[in-house]
PDB file of C-alpha atoms and ligand atoms in Angstrom:
ATOM      1  CA  MET A 540     -23.511   9.803   4.716  1.00 91.00           C
ATOM      2  CA  ILE A 541     -21.204   7.184   3.228  1.00 97.00           C
ATOM      3  CA  GLU A 542     -22.711   5.211   0.437  1.00 97.00           C
ATOM      4  CA  PHE A 543     -21.480   1.716  -0.431  1.00 98.00           C
ATOM      5  CA  LYS A 544     -22.901   1.393  -3.892  1.00 98.00           C
ATOM      6  CA  LYS A 545     -22.529  -1.630  -6.155  1.00 98.00           C
ATOM      7  CA  GLU A 546     -24.032  -3.063  -9.420  1.00 98.00           C
ATOM      8  CA  VAL A 547     -24.101  -6.617 -10.432  1.00 98.00           C
ATOM      9  CA  GLU A 548     -23.850  -7.843 -14.053  1.00 98.00           C
ATOM     10  CA  THR A 549     -24.422 -11.370 -14.916  1.00 98.00           C
ATOM     11  CA  SER A 550     -22.758 -13.012 -17.873  1.00 97.00           C
ATOM     12  CA  GLN A 551     -24.063 -16.287 -19.364  1.00 97.00           C
ATOM     13  CA  PHE A 552     -22.403 -18.870 -21.611  1.00 97.00           C
ATOM     14  CA  TYR A 553     -23.169 -22.410 -22.863  1.00 97.00           C
ATOM     15  CA  ASN A 554     -20.704 -24.976 -21.813  1.00 96.00           C
ATOM     16  CA  PRO A 555     -20.872 -27.766 -24.411  1.00 97.00           C
ATOM     17  CA  SER A 556     -18.793 -30.306 -22.446  1.00 96.00           C
ATOM     18  CA  GLU A 557     -21.380 -30.375 -19.660  1.00 96.00           C
ATOM     19  CA  ASP A 558     -24.284 -29.356 -21.890  1.00 97.00           C
ATOM     20  CA  GLU A 559     -25.382 -26.550 -19.501  1.00 97.00           C
ATOM     21  CA  PHE A 560     -25.817 -22.876 -19.404  1.00 97.00           C
ATOM     22  CA  LYS A 561     -23.750 -21.195 -16.788  1.00 95.00           C
ATOM     23  CA  ASP A 562     -24.229 -17.704 -15.156  1.00 96.00           C
ATOM     24  CA  THR A 563     -21.342 -15.699 -13.746  1.00 96.00           C
ATOM     25  CA  SER A 564     -21.662 -12.470 -11.829  1.00 97.00           C
ATOM     26  CA  VAL A 565     -19.276  -9.549 -11.627  1.00 98.00           C
ATOM     27  CA  GLU A 566     -19.678  -6.941  -8.958  1.00 98.00           C
ATOM     28  CA  ILE A 567     -18.952  -3.340  -9.920  1.00 98.00           C
ATOM     29  CA  ARG A 568     -18.242  -1.418  -6.746  1.00 98.00           C
ATOM     30  CA  TYR A 569     -17.882   2.364  -6.408  1.00 98.00           C
ATOM     31  CA  ASP A 570     -15.357   3.746  -4.029  1.00 98.00           C
ATOM     32  CA  PRO A 571     -17.439   5.673  -1.406  1.00 98.00           C
ATOM     33  CA  LEU A 572     -14.942   8.641  -1.487  1.00 98.00           C
ATOM     34  CA  THR A 573     -13.801   9.058  -5.053  1.00 97.00           C
ATOM     35  CA  GLY A 574     -16.489   7.213  -6.985  1.00 97.00           C
ATOM     36  CA  ARG A 575     -13.777   5.137  -8.903  1.00 97.00           C
ATOM     37  CA  THR A 576     -15.040   1.747  -9.872  1.00 98.00           C
ATOM     38  CA  SER A 577     -13.547  -1.658  -9.046  1.00 98.00           C
ATOM     39  CA  ARG A 578     -14.673  -5.088 -10.410  1.00 98.00           C
ATOM     40  CA  ILE A 579     -14.825  -8.216  -8.190  1.00 98.00           C
ATOM     41  CA  LEU A 580     -14.928 -11.519  -9.987  1.00 97.00           C
ATOM     42  CA  GLU A 581     -14.369 -14.382  -7.657  1.00 94.00           C
ATOM     43  CA  LYS A 582     -12.110 -16.809  -9.400  1.00 93.00           C
ATOM     44  CA  PRO A 583      -8.731 -18.674  -8.802  1.00 90.00           C
ATOM     45  CA  LEU A 584      -5.770 -17.085 -10.355  1.00 90.00           C
ATOM     46  CA  PRO A 585      -2.904 -18.714 -12.358  1.00 86.00           C
ATOM     47  CA  MET A 586      -0.334 -17.934  -9.614  1.00 84.00           C
ATOM     48  CA  GLU A 587       2.618 -20.255  -9.051  1.00 82.00           C
ATOM     49  CA  LYS A 588       4.028 -20.765  -5.595  1.00 83.00           C
ATOM     50  CA  GLY A 589       6.868 -18.232  -6.240  1.00 84.00           C
ATOM     51  CA  ALA A 590      10.596 -18.330  -7.052  1.00 82.00           C
ATOM     52  CA  ASP A 591      13.051 -20.078  -4.772  1.00 84.00           C
ATOM     53  CA  MET A 592      15.025 -16.938  -3.867  1.00 83.00           C
ATOM     54  CA  ASP A 593      17.974 -18.908  -2.518  1.00 80.00           C
ATOM     55  CA  LYS A 594      18.635 -20.128  -6.069  1.00 80.00           C
ATOM     56  CA  MET A 595      18.398 -16.563  -7.588  1.00 80.00           C
ATOM     57  CA  GLU A 596      21.505 -14.957  -8.704  1.00 80.00           C
ATOM     58  CA  LYS A 597      22.029 -11.855  -6.503  1.00 85.00           C
ATOM     59  CA  GLY A 598      24.203  -9.510  -8.533  1.00 90.00           C
ATOM     60  CA  PHE A 599      25.399  -6.061  -7.329  1.00 95.00           C
ATOM     61  CA  CYS A 600      23.131  -4.347  -4.771  1.00 96.00           C
ATOM     62  CA  PRO A 601      23.647  -0.771  -3.760  1.00 97.00           C
ATOM     63  CA  PHE A 602      21.734  -1.223  -0.493  1.00 97.00           C
ATOM     64  CA  CYS A 603      23.726  -4.141   0.891  1.00 97.00           C
ATOM     65  CA  PRO A 604      25.876  -3.165   4.001  1.00 97.00           C
ATOM     66  CA  GLU A 605      29.223  -3.615   1.871  1.00 97.00           C
ATOM     67  CA  ASN A 606      28.064  -1.094  -0.767  1.00 97.00           C
ATOM     68  CA  ILE A 607      25.739   1.406   0.869  1.00 97.00           C
ATOM     69  CA  GLU A 608      28.502   3.808   2.229  1.00 96.00           C
ATOM     70  CA  THR A 609      30.331   3.977  -1.057  1.00 97.00           C
ATOM     71  CA  VAL A 610      27.480   4.126  -3.628  1.00 96.00           C
ATOM     72  CA  GLY A 611      24.457   5.301  -1.641  1.00 96.00           C
ATOM     73  CA  ALA A 612      23.446   8.660  -3.054  1.00 96.00           C
ATOM     74  CA  ARG A 613      23.046  11.535  -0.484  1.00 97.00           C
ATOM     75  CA  ASP A 614      20.317  14.099  -0.229  1.00 96.00           C
ATOM     76  CA  CYS A 615      21.834  17.584  -0.761  1.00 95.00           C
ATOM     77  CA  LYS A 616      18.872  19.985  -0.671  1.00 94.00           C
ATOM     78  CA  VAL A 617      17.683  19.141   2.852  1.00 95.00           C
ATOM     79  CA  LEU A 618      20.402  17.089   4.643  1.00 95.00           C
ATOM     80  CA  GLU A 619      23.396  18.564   2.910  1.00 94.00           C
ATOM     81  CA  GLY A 620      24.996  15.162   2.227  1.00 93.00           C
ATOM     82  CA  GLU A 621      24.281  13.508   5.564  1.00 93.00           C
ATOM     83  CA  MET A 622      23.054   9.921   5.532  1.00 95.00           C
ATOM     84  CA  MET A 623      20.524   9.701   8.430  1.00 97.00           C
ATOM     85  CA  LYS A 624      20.195   6.283  10.024  1.00 98.00           C
ATOM     86  CA  GLU A 625      17.870   4.624  12.477  1.00 98.00           C
ATOM     87  CA  GLY A 626      18.498   0.984  13.428  1.00 98.00           C
ATOM     88  CA  GLU A 627      19.117  -0.971  10.223  1.00 98.00           C
ATOM     89  CA  ALA A 628      17.370   1.727   8.035  1.00 98.00           C
ATOM     90  CA  SER A 629      19.347   4.453   6.091  1.00 98.00           C
ATOM     91  CA  LEU A 630      17.999   7.340   4.235  1.00 98.00           C
ATOM     92  CA  LEU A 631      19.407   7.892   0.762  1.00 98.00           C
ATOM     93  CA  SER A 632      18.550  10.078  -2.198  1.00 97.00           C
ATOM     94  CA  ASN A 633      16.772   8.249  -5.072  1.00 96.00           C
ATOM     95  CA  ILE A 634      18.786   8.331  -8.218  1.00 95.00           C
ATOM     96  CA  SER A 635      15.629   7.750 -10.183  1.00 94.00           C
ATOM     97  CA  PRO A 636      13.593  10.671  -8.799  1.00 96.00           C
ATOM     98  CA  TYR A 637       9.940  11.047  -9.775  1.00 96.00           C
ATOM     99  CA  ALA A 638       9.635  14.228  -7.714  1.00 97.00           C
ATOM    100  CA  GLU A 639      11.840  17.182  -6.513  1.00 97.00           C
ATOM    101  CA  TYR A 640      12.453  15.416  -3.260  1.00 98.00           C
ATOM    102  CA  SER A 641      12.823  11.755  -3.894  1.00 98.00           C
ATOM    103  CA  LEU A 642      14.301   9.374  -1.252  1.00 98.00           C
ATOM    104  CA  VAL A 643      14.918   5.723  -0.865  1.00 98.00           C
ATOM    105  CA  ILE A 644      15.257   3.998   2.507  1.00 98.00           C
ATOM    106  CA  PRO A 645      16.558   0.443   2.681  1.00 98.00           C
ATOM    107  CA  LEU A 646      14.862  -1.152   5.678  1.00 98.00           C
ATOM    108  CA  THR A 647      17.265  -3.960   6.467  1.00 98.00           C
ATOM    109  CA  LYS A 648      20.798  -5.135   6.235  1.00 97.00           C
ATOM    110  CA  THR A 649      19.502  -8.376   4.896  1.00 96.00           C
ATOM    111  CA  HIS A 650      19.186  -8.465   1.038  1.00 96.00           C
ATOM    112  CA  TYR A 651      15.964 -10.581   0.827  1.00 95.00           C
ATOM    113  CA  LEU A 652      13.186 -11.371   3.304  1.00 96.00           C
ATOM    114  CA  ARG A 653      10.238 -13.659   2.971  1.00 96.00           C
ATOM    115  CA  LEU A 654       7.040 -11.879   3.825  1.00 97.00           C
ATOM    116  CA  ASP A 655       6.860 -13.654   7.187  1.00 97.00           C
ATOM    117  CA  GLU A 656      10.453 -12.355   8.083  1.00 98.00           C
ATOM    118  CA  PHE A 657       9.571  -8.545   8.118  1.00 98.00           C
ATOM    119  CA  LYS A 658       9.584  -7.149  11.571  1.00 98.00           C
ATOM    120  CA  LYS A 659       7.929  -4.146  13.171  1.00 98.00           C
ATOM    121  CA  GLU A 660      11.261  -2.458  13.729  1.00 98.00           C
ATOM    122  CA  HIS A 661      12.063  -2.547   9.925  1.00 98.00           C
ATOM    123  CA  PHE A 662       9.205  -0.322   9.146  1.00 98.00           C
ATOM    124  CA  LEU A 663       9.276   1.711  12.463  1.00 98.00           C
ATOM    125  CA  ASN A 664      12.861   2.763  11.866  1.00 98.00           C
ATOM    126  CA  ALA A 665      12.205   3.906   8.339  1.00 98.00           C
ATOM    127  CA  PHE A 666       8.987   5.825   9.345  1.00 98.00           C
ATOM    128  CA  LYS A 667      10.974   7.618  11.955  1.00 98.00           C
ATOM    129  CA  LEU A 668      13.490   8.707   9.318  1.00 98.00           C
ATOM    130  CA  VAL A 669      10.673   9.953   7.127  1.00 98.00           C
ATOM    131  CA  GLN A 670       9.241  11.990   9.936  1.00 98.00           C
ATOM    132  CA  ARG A 671      12.725  13.487  10.801  1.00 98.00           C
ATOM    133  CA  TYR A 672      13.262  14.312   7.088  1.00 98.00           C
ATOM    134  CA  LEU A 673       9.856  15.905   6.643  1.00 98.00           C
ATOM    135  CA  LYS A 674      10.350  17.976   9.809  1.00 97.00           C
ATOM    136  CA  LYS A 675      13.460  19.452   8.211  1.00 97.00           C
ATOM    137  CA  LEU A 676      11.810  19.908   4.834  1.00 97.00           C
ATOM    138  CA  THR A 677       8.987  21.931   6.568  1.00 96.00           C
ATOM    139  CA  GLU A 678      11.500  24.563   7.349  1.00 95.00           C
ATOM    140  CA  ILE A 679      12.164  25.302   3.641  1.00 94.00           C
ATOM    141  CA  GLU A 680       9.058  24.161   1.804  1.00 94.00           C
ATOM    142  CA  SER A 681       5.253  24.361   1.889  1.00 90.00           C
ATOM    143  CA  ASP A 682       2.475  23.489  -0.571  1.00 92.00           C
ATOM    144  CA  VAL A 683       4.146  20.246  -1.494  1.00 97.00           C
ATOM    145  CA  PHE A 684       2.712  16.705  -1.274  1.00 98.00           C
ATOM    146  CA  PRO A 685       4.569  14.020   0.440  1.00 98.00           C
ATOM    147  CA  ILE A 686       3.814  10.344  -0.030  1.00 98.00           C
ATOM    148  CA  ILE A 687       5.476   7.023   0.945  1.00 98.00           C
ATOM    149  CA  ILE A 688       5.416   3.991  -1.322  1.00 98.00           C
ATOM    150  CA  MET A 689       6.948   0.548  -1.295  1.00 98.00           C
ATOM    151  CA  ASN A 690       7.452  -1.929  -4.147  1.00 98.00           C
ATOM    152  CA  TYR A 691       8.608  -5.374  -3.113  1.00 98.00           C
ATOM    153  CA  LEU A 692      10.054  -7.563  -5.844  1.00 96.00           C
ATOM    154  CA  LYS A 693       9.745  -7.222  -9.555  1.00 94.00           C
ATOM    155  CA  PRO A 694       5.972  -8.001 -10.013  1.00 95.00           C
ATOM    156  CA  ALA A 695       5.465  -4.930  -7.790  1.00 97.00           C
ATOM    157  CA  GLY A 696       7.629  -2.795 -10.011  1.00 96.00           C
ATOM    158  CA  SER A 697      10.812  -2.837  -7.944  1.00 95.00           C
ATOM    159  CA  THR A 698      14.248  -2.990  -9.727  1.00 93.00           C
ATOM    160  CA  VAL A 699      16.063  -3.780  -6.514  1.00 95.00           C
ATOM    161  CA  THR A 700      15.224  -6.846  -4.364  1.00 96.00           C
ATOM    162  CA  HIS A 701      16.614  -5.403  -1.162  1.00 97.00           C
ATOM    163  CA  PRO A 702      13.566  -4.324   0.972  1.00 98.00           C
ATOM    164  CA  HIS A 703      13.244  -0.480   0.813  1.00 98.00           C
ATOM    165  CA  ILE A 704      10.547   2.221   0.957  1.00 98.00           C
ATOM    166  CA  GLN A 705      10.491   5.317  -1.164  1.00 98.00           C
ATOM    167  CA  VAL A 706       9.444   8.864  -0.199  1.00 98.00           C
ATOM    168  CA  MET A 707       8.427  11.479  -2.833  1.00 98.00           C
ATOM    169  CA  VAL A 708       7.552  15.052  -2.123  1.00 98.00           C
ATOM    170  CA  THR A 709       6.175  16.862  -5.212  1.00 98.00           C
ATOM    171  CA  GLY A 710       4.547  20.165  -5.963  1.00 97.00           C
ATOM    172  CA  THR A 711       2.045  18.337  -8.208  1.00 97.00           C
ATOM    173  CA  PRO A 712       0.247  15.591  -6.371  1.00 97.00           C
ATOM    174  CA  PHE A 713       0.029  12.091  -7.980  1.00 97.00           C
ATOM    175  CA  GLU A 714      -3.231  11.444  -9.793  1.00 95.00           C
ATOM    176  CA  ASN A 715      -4.896   9.206  -7.054  1.00 95.00           C
ATOM    177  CA  GLN A 716      -3.537  11.428  -4.330  1.00 96.00           C
ATOM    178  CA  ASP A 717      -5.014  14.437  -6.031  1.00 97.00           C
ATOM    179  CA  GLN A 718      -8.411  12.738  -6.447  1.00 97.00           C
ATOM    180  CA  ILE A 719      -8.511  11.744  -2.833  1.00 97.00           C
ATOM    181  CA  LEU A 720      -7.461  15.237  -1.620  1.00 97.00           C
ATOM    182  CA  SER A 721     -10.261  16.938  -3.636  1.00 97.00           C
ATOM    183  CA  SER A 722     -12.897  14.237  -2.806  1.00 98.00           C
ATOM    184  CA  GLU A 723     -12.246  14.551   0.929  1.00 97.00           C
ATOM    185  CA  GLU A 724     -12.535  18.295   0.671  1.00 97.00           C
ATOM    186  CA  ARG A 725     -15.928  17.882  -1.131  1.00 98.00           C
ATOM    187  CA  PHE A 726     -16.996  15.441   1.530  1.00 98.00           C
ATOM    188  CA  TYR A 727     -16.095  17.803   4.272  1.00 97.00           C
ATOM    189  CA  ASP A 728     -17.951  20.680   2.638  1.00 97.00           C
ATOM    190  CA  GLU A 729     -21.149  18.609   2.121  1.00 97.00           C
ATOM    191  CA  ASN A 730     -21.152  16.893   5.561  1.00 97.00           C
ATOM    192  CA  GLU A 731     -19.093  19.111   7.924  1.00 97.00           C
ATOM    193  CA  THR A 732     -17.110  16.106   9.030  1.00 97.00           C
ATOM    194  CA  SER A 733     -14.127  14.195   7.994  1.00 97.00           C
ATOM    195  CA  TYR A 734     -14.653  11.242   5.523  1.00 98.00           C
ATOM    196  CA  TRP A 735     -12.084   9.170   7.374  1.00 98.00           C
ATOM    197  CA  LYS A 736     -13.676   9.781  10.727  1.00 98.00           C
ATOM    198  CA  GLU A 737     -17.026   8.701   9.301  1.00 98.00           C
ATOM    199  CA  LEU A 738     -15.561   5.667   7.604  1.00 98.00           C
ATOM    200  CA  VAL A 739     -13.920   4.441  10.696  1.00 98.00           C
ATOM    201  CA  LYS A 740     -17.162   4.774  12.605  1.00 97.00           C
ATOM    202  CA  GLU A 741     -19.212   3.197   9.955  1.00 97.00           C
ATOM    203  CA  GLU A 742     -17.021   0.249   9.335  1.00 97.00           C
ATOM    204  CA  LYS A 743     -16.135  -0.553  12.958  1.00 96.00           C
ATOM    205  CA  ASN A 744     -16.923  -4.284  13.740  1.00 93.00           C
ATOM    206  CA  GLY A 745     -18.534  -4.605  10.240  1.00 97.00           C
ATOM    207  CA  GLU A 746     -17.853  -7.344   7.689  1.00 98.00           C
ATOM    208  CA  ARG A 747     -14.753  -5.443   6.340  1.00 98.00           C
ATOM    209  CA  PHE A 748     -13.313  -4.654   9.783  1.00 98.00           C
ATOM    210  CA  ILE A 749     -10.200  -6.426  10.775  1.00 98.00           C
ATOM    211  CA  SER A 750      -8.693  -4.863  13.957  1.00 98.00           C
ATOM    212  CA  GLU A 751      -8.124  -1.697  15.916  1.00 97.00           C
ATOM    213  CA  SER A 752      -5.050  -0.918  17.886  1.00 94.00           C
ATOM    214  CA  ASP A 753      -2.517   1.823  18.589  1.00 96.00           C
ATOM    215  CA  GLY A 754      -4.454   4.559  16.775  1.00 96.00           C
ATOM    216  CA  PHE A 755      -5.019   2.529  13.644  1.00 98.00           C
ATOM    217  CA  THR A 756      -8.157   0.891  12.277  1.00 98.00           C
ATOM    218  CA  TRP A 757      -7.362  -1.972   9.874  1.00 98.00           C
ATOM    219  CA  LYS A 758      -9.991  -2.963   7.387  1.00 98.00           C
ATOM    220  CA  THR A 759     -10.542  -3.964   3.745  1.00 98.00           C
ATOM    221  CA  PRO A 760     -11.776  -1.219   1.388  1.00 98.00           C
ATOM    222  CA  PHE A 761     -15.276  -1.586  -0.107  1.00 98.00           C
ATOM    223  CA  ALA A 762     -13.858  -1.118  -3.666  1.00 98.00           C
ATOM    224  CA  PRO A 763     -10.359  -2.617  -3.696  1.00 98.00           C
ATOM    225  CA  LEU A 764      -7.408  -1.157  -5.666  1.00 98.00           C
ATOM    226  CA  GLY A 765      -6.006  -4.648  -6.204  1.00 97.00           C
ATOM    227  CA  LEU A 766      -5.428  -8.176  -4.843  1.00 97.00           C
ATOM    228  CA  GLU A 767      -5.992  -8.674  -1.106  1.00 98.00           C
ATOM    229  CA  HIS A 768      -6.188  -4.915  -0.488  1.00 98.00           C
ATOM    230  CA  VAL A 769      -5.897  -4.014   3.201  1.00 98.00           C
ATOM    231  CA  ARG A 770      -6.130  -0.464   4.543  1.00 98.00           C
ATOM    232  CA  GLY A 771      -5.021   1.121   7.809  1.00 98.00           C
ATOM    233  CA  VAL A 772      -6.600   4.400   8.809  1.00 98.00           C
ATOM    234  CA  CYS A 773      -5.367   6.666  11.595  1.00 98.00           C
ATOM    235  CA  LEU A 774      -7.117   9.941  12.507  1.00 98.00           C
ATOM    236  CA  GLU A 775      -3.923  11.748  13.018  1.00 98.00           C
ATOM    237  CA  ASP A 776      -1.393  13.096  10.537  1.00 97.00           C
ATOM    238  CA  PHE A 777       1.634  11.015   9.758  1.00 98.00           C
ATOM    239  CA  THR A 778       4.101  13.780  10.737  1.00 96.00           C
ATOM    240  CA  ASP A 779       2.393  14.058  14.189  1.00 96.00           C
ATOM    241  CA  LEU A 780       2.265  10.308  14.975  1.00 98.00           C
ATOM    242  CA  GLU A 781       3.936   9.538  18.328  1.00 98.00           C
ATOM    243  CA  ASN A 782       6.044   6.452  18.769  1.00 97.00           C
ATOM    244  CA  ASP A 783       3.141   4.164  19.918  1.00 98.00           C
ATOM    245  CA  TYR A 784       1.135   5.048  16.823  1.00 98.00           C
ATOM    246  CA  LEU A 785       4.085   4.554  14.513  1.00 98.00           C
ATOM    247  CA  GLU A 786       4.581   1.163  16.119  1.00 98.00           C
ATOM    248  CA  GLY A 787       0.873   0.318  15.547  1.00 98.00           C
ATOM    249  CA  MET A 788       1.273   1.340  11.845  1.00 98.00           C
ATOM    250  CA  ALA A 789       4.455  -0.829  11.439  1.00 98.00           C
ATOM    251  CA  GLN A 790       2.921  -3.810  13.331  1.00 98.00           C
ATOM    252  CA  GLY A 791      -0.194  -3.643  11.246  1.00 98.00           C
ATOM    253  CA  ILE A 792       1.787  -3.789   7.980  1.00 98.00           C
ATOM    254  CA  VAL A 793       3.835  -6.752   9.380  1.00 98.00           C
ATOM    255  CA  ASN A 794       0.574  -8.580  10.252  1.00 98.00           C
ATOM    256  CA  VAL A 795      -0.793  -8.137   6.732  1.00 98.00           C
ATOM    257  CA  LEU A 796       2.490  -9.454   5.323  1.00 98.00           C
ATOM    258  CA  LYS A 797       2.286 -12.470   7.573  1.00 98.00           C
ATOM    259  CA  GLY A 798      -1.201 -13.040   6.208  1.00 98.00           C
ATOM    260  CA  TYR A 799       0.007 -12.667   2.671  1.00 98.00           C
ATOM    261  CA  TYR A 800       2.788 -15.220   3.341  1.00 97.00           C
ATOM    262  CA  GLU A 801       0.261 -17.658   4.592  1.00 96.00           C
ATOM    263  CA  MET A 802      -1.751 -17.142   1.380  1.00 96.00           C
ATOM    264  CA  GLY A 803       1.485 -18.039  -0.559  1.00 95.00           C
ATOM    265  CA  LYS A 804       2.376 -14.456  -1.686  1.00 96.00           C
ATOM    266  CA  ASN A 805       5.850 -12.986  -2.110  1.00 96.00           C
ATOM    267  CA  SER A 806       5.398  -9.513  -3.663  1.00 97.00           C
ATOM    268  CA  TYR A 807       3.382  -6.335  -2.630  1.00 98.00           C
ATOM    269  CA  ASN A 808       2.958  -2.676  -2.873  1.00 98.00           C
ATOM    270  CA  ILE A 809       2.327  -0.124  -0.097  1.00 98.00           C
ATOM    271  CA  SER A 810       1.292   3.493  -0.151  1.00 98.00           C
ATOM    272  CA  VAL A 811       1.094   5.871   2.844  1.00 98.00           C
ATOM    273  CA  LEU A 812      -1.165   8.886   2.182  1.00 98.00           C
ATOM    274  CA  MET A 813      -0.401  11.892   4.338  1.00 96.00           C
ATOM    275  CA  SER A 814      -1.421  15.531   4.314  1.00 96.00           C
ATOM    276  CA  PRO A 815       0.118  18.237   2.241  1.00 96.00           C
ATOM    277  CA  LEU A 816       3.155  19.565   4.026  1.00 95.00           C
ATOM    278  CA  GLY A 817       2.256  22.244   6.610  1.00 90.00           C
ATOM    279  CA  GLU A 818      -1.384  21.273   6.509  1.00 93.00           C
ATOM    280  CA  ASN A 819      -3.172  18.901   8.825  1.00 93.00           C
ATOM    281  CA  ARG A 820      -5.999  16.776   7.522  1.00 95.00           C
ATOM    282  CA  ASN A 821      -5.975  14.494  10.590  1.00 96.00           C
ATOM    283  CA  ARG A 822      -5.452  11.231   8.827  1.00 98.00           C
ATOM    284  CA  THR A 823      -2.875   8.798   7.686  1.00 98.00           C
ATOM    285  CA  VAL A 824      -4.025   6.100   5.259  1.00 98.00           C
ATOM    286  CA  VAL A 825      -1.943   3.014   4.648  1.00 98.00           C
ATOM    287  CA  ASP A 826      -2.828   0.918   1.599  1.00 98.00           C
ATOM    288  CA  ILE A 827      -1.362  -2.541   1.065  1.00 98.00           C
ATOM    289  CA  VAL A 828      -1.999  -4.808  -1.947  1.00 98.00           C
ATOM    290  CA  ALA A 829      -0.528  -8.150  -2.913  1.00 98.00           C
ATOM    291  CA  ARG A 830       0.957  -8.572  -6.415  1.00 97.00           C
ATOM    292  CA  SER A 831       1.417 -11.560  -8.672  1.00 96.00           C
ATOM    293  CA  ASN A 832       4.157 -13.866  -7.218  1.00 95.00           C
ATOM    294  CA  PHE A 833       7.719 -13.249  -8.297  1.00 94.00           C
ATOM    295  CA  ASP A 834       8.581 -16.396 -10.317  1.00 91.00           C
ATOM    296  CA  LYS A 835      10.493 -17.277 -13.530  1.00 88.00           C
ATOM    297  CA  TYR A 836       7.388 -17.173 -15.731  1.00 88.00           C
ATOM    298  CA  TYR A 837       5.061 -15.153 -13.676  1.00 89.00           C
ATOM    299  CA  TRP A 838       1.589 -14.077 -14.582  1.00 91.00           C
ATOM    300  CA  CYS A 839       0.991 -10.293 -14.114  1.00 94.00           C
ATOM    301  CA  ASP A 840      -2.082  -9.124 -12.308  1.00 95.00           C
ATOM    302  CA  VAL A 841      -2.072  -5.798 -14.131  1.00 96.00           C
ATOM    303  CA  PHE A 842      -3.647  -6.441 -17.544  1.00 96.00           C
ATOM    304  CA  SER A 843      -5.353  -4.091 -20.029  1.00 97.00           C
ATOM    305  CA  LEU A 844      -8.302  -3.520 -17.739  1.00 96.00           C
ATOM    306  CA  GLU A 845      -6.016  -1.561 -15.292  1.00 96.00           C
ATOM    307  CA  LYS A 846      -3.136  -0.531 -17.431  1.00 97.00           C
ATOM    308  CA  LEU A 847      -5.128   1.036 -20.252  1.00 98.00           C
ATOM    309  CA  LEU A 848      -8.645   1.421 -18.849  1.00 97.00           C
ATOM    310  CA  GLY A 849      -7.680   2.454 -15.346  1.00 96.00           C
ATOM    311  CA  GLU A 850     -10.198  -0.096 -13.855  1.00 97.00           C
ATOM    312  CA  LYS A 851      -9.249  -1.998 -10.695  1.00 97.00           C
ATOM    313  CA  SER A 852     -10.166  -5.496  -9.958  1.00 97.00           C
ATOM    314  CA  SER A 853      -9.890  -8.241  -7.364  1.00 97.00           C
ATOM    315  CA  ASN A 854     -10.556 -12.021  -7.473  1.00 97.00           C
ATOM    316  CA  LYS A 855     -11.841 -12.075  -3.813  1.00 97.00           C
ATOM    317  CA  THR A 856     -14.375 -10.111  -1.978  1.00 98.00           C
ATOM    318  CA  PRO A 857     -13.025  -7.592   0.547  1.00 98.00           C
ATOM    319  CA  GLU A 858     -15.345  -9.202   3.141  1.00 98.00           C
ATOM    320  CA  ASN A 859     -13.634 -12.569   2.668  1.00 98.00           C
ATOM    321  CA  ILE A 860     -10.166 -10.989   2.884  1.00 98.00           C
ATOM    322  CA  ALA A 861     -11.075  -9.212   6.081  1.00 98.00           C
ATOM    323  CA  GLU A 862     -12.305 -12.514   7.579  1.00 98.00           C
ATOM    324  CA  PHE A 863      -8.896 -14.171   6.724  1.00 98.00           C
ATOM    325  CA  MET A 864      -6.841 -11.252   8.005  1.00 98.00           C
ATOM    326  CA  ARG A 865      -8.645 -11.056  11.425  1.00 98.00           C
ATOM    327  CA  GLY A 866      -6.618 -14.246  12.257  1.00 96.00           C
ATOM    328  CA  HIS A 867      -3.389 -12.334  11.757  1.00 95.00           C
ATOM    329  CA  PHE A 868      -4.019  -9.368  14.047  1.00 96.00           C
TER     330      PHE A 868
HETATM  331 ZN1   ZN B 702      21.099  -5.911  -1.037  1.00 70.02          ZN
END
């Protein structure tokens, strides 16, 4: 029912310094849901250890506790100017909105965290705020597409160091979101079952399986979207998740970040795919990828292949990443 399809191309060159011919293989893997391709070429990357953040100049930060009350933008359409709070997390309006409803939630009072310093509560509190906001939004909107994203540090595209997630709710789904929505509909029509349900069943205890707890199955995707891609799948919708499942989601993210820290990473992206508002597709999908390390002269992991050709790549196999991550769950 689910096909894990890949092709292998072998390149050959002559190495004059060693007087030998060398073969190198690249795997071209097809995402079992969308058919999108991703290339895996096992090789070391030119990645430095990362910047010493203690020596970085901080500058003005709108999310630090001394500024947030005075400069934090308030949502007016849904919350009528209220700033919702939960633990250290505060829900603000995003002043750079990419969608009609665009929010930003600083997770911590602390301006910078190493990846091993993120705690379950940081994400849990923020996810509770998102649930509360979406519940209110449901009273005035339907046929809109919510998504959560996180960019941590500049290589991940963030302009603000302070840890924060973003929530966007748009009438026009983002391209990958749209592709997943239509692909899972097609899968359902052809197989009369949910892709995600079958995926969890198929991958359980396999070579890409990491762990299963509190409603979430953690695994690496067959065709990764980037470096060290880990995915959490829950067969319930985000807006319906009870506290124990939200905790499972937050803990899984923290476990992955601890793994990244041990790999020497400092920057990452997250997205949380959820159902269109008012519709229940019985799944929440969390995607986490590591990015190039933030450093003074950092190498960028998004080159022409992805930027202009839309092709994803990874320098490790998902099977190897899963094996490493199992030690962190
Ligand atoms: Zn700050």
